[in-house]
PDB file of C-alpha atoms in Angstrom:
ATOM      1  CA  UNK D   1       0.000   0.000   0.000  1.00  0.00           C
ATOM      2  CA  UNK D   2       0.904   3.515  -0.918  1.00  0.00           C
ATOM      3  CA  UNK D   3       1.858   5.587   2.129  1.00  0.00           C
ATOM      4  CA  UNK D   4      -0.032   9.063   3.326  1.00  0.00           C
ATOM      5  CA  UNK D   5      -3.282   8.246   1.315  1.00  0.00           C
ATOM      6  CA  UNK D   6      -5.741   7.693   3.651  1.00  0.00           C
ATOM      7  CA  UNK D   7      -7.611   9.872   5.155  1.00  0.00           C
ATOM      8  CA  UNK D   8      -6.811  10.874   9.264  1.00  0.00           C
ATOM      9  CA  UNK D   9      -8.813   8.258  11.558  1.00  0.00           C
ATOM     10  CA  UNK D  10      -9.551  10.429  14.900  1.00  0.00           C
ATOM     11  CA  UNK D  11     -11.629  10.824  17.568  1.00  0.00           C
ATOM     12  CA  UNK D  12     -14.299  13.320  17.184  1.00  0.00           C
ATOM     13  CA  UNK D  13     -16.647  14.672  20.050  1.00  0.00           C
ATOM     14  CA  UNK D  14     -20.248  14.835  18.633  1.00  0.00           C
ATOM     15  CA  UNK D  15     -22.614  17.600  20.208  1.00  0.00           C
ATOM     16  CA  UNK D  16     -26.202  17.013  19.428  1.00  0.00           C
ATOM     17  CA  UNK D  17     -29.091  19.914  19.456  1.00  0.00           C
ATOM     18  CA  UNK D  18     -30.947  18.003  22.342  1.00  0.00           C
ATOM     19  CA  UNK D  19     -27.916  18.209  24.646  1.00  0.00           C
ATOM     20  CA  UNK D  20     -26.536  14.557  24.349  1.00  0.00           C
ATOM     21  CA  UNK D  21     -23.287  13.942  23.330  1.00  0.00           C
ATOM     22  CA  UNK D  22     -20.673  11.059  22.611  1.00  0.00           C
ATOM     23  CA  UNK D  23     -17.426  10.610  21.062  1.00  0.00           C
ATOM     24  CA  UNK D  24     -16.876   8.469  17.994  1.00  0.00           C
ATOM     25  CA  UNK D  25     -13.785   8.119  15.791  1.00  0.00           C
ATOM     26  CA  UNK D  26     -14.399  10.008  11.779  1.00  0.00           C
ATOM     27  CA  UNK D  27     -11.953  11.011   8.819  1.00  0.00           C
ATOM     28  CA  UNK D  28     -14.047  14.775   9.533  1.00  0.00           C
ATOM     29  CA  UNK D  29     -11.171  16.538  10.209  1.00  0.00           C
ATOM     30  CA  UNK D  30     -12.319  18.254  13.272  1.00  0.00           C
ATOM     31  CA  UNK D  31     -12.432  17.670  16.797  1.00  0.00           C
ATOM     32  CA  UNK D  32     -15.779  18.487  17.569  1.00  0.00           C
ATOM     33  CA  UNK D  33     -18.844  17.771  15.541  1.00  0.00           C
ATOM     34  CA  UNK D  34     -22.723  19.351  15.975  1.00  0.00           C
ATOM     35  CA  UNK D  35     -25.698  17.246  14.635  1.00  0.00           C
ATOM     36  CA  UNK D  36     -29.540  18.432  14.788  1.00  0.00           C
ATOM     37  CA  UNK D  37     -30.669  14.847  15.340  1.00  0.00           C
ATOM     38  CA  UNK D  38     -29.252  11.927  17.361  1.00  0.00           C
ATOM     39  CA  UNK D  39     -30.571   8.876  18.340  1.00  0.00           C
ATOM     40  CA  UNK D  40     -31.415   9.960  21.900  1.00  0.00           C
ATOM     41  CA  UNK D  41     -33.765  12.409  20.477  1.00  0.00           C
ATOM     42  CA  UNK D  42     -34.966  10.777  17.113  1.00  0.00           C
ATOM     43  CA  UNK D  43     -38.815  10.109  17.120  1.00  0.00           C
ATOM     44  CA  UNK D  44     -37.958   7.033  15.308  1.00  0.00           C
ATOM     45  CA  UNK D  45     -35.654   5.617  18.101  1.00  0.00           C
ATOM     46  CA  UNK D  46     -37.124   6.732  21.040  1.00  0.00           C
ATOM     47  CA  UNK D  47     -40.848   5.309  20.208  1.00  0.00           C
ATOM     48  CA  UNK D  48     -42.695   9.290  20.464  1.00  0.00           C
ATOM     49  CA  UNK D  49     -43.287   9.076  16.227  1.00  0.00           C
ATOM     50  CA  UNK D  50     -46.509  10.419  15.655  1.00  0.00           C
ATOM     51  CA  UNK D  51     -49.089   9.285  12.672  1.00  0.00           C
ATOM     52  CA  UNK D  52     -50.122  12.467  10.874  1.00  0.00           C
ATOM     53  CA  UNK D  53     -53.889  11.276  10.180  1.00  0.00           C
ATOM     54  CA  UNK D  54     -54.563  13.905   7.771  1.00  0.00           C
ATOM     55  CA  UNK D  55     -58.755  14.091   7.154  1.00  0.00           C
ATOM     56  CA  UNK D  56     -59.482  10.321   8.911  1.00  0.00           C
ATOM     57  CA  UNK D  57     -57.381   7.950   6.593  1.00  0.00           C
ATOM     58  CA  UNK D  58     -55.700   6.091   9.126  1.00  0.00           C
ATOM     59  CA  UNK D  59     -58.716   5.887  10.723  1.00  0.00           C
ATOM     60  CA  UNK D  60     -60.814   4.924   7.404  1.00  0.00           C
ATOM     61  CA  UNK D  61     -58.296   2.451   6.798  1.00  0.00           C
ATOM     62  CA  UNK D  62     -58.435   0.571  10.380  1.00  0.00           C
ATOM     63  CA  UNK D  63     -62.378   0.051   9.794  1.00  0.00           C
ATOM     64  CA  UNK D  64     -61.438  -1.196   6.460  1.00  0.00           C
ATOM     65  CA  UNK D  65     -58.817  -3.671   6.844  1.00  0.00           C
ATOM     66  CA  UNK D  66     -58.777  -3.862  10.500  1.00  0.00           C
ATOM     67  CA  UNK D  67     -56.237  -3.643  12.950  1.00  0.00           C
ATOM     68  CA  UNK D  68     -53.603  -5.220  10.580  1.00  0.00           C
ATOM     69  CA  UNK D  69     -50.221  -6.400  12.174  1.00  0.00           C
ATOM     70  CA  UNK D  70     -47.209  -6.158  10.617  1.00  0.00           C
ATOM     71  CA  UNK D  71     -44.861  -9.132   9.027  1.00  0.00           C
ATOM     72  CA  UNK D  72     -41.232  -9.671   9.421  1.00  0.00           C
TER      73      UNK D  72
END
């Protein structure tokens, strides 16, 4: 392998909007690192998403299938 190529492995501090932070290793160049979203703080991964049932069709489409579970 070619020497001085690759990109500088380091430990980088990451700052998140909600307050949480960590440290994880990046080629970013910078010691520090600020991100809007983390997974603390994600709806996705912390269970809070919300359906937006815009004019009933969440609702129209329980009565019509039922309460369907999902596979996998």
């Amino acid at each position: 392998m070619k020497a001085d190529i690759h990109p500088k492995y380091a430990d980088v501090q990451v700052n998140c909007s909600c307050g949480n932070s960590f440290t994880t290793r990046s080629t970013y160049g910078k010691e520090a690192l600020h991100v809007e979203v983390c997974a603390a703080c994600h709806p996705f991964y912390t269970g809070t998403q919300k359906i937006v049932d815009t004019a009933g069709r969440v609702e129209r489409f329980r009565q019509k299938y039922g309460n369907v579970q999902r596979l996998g």
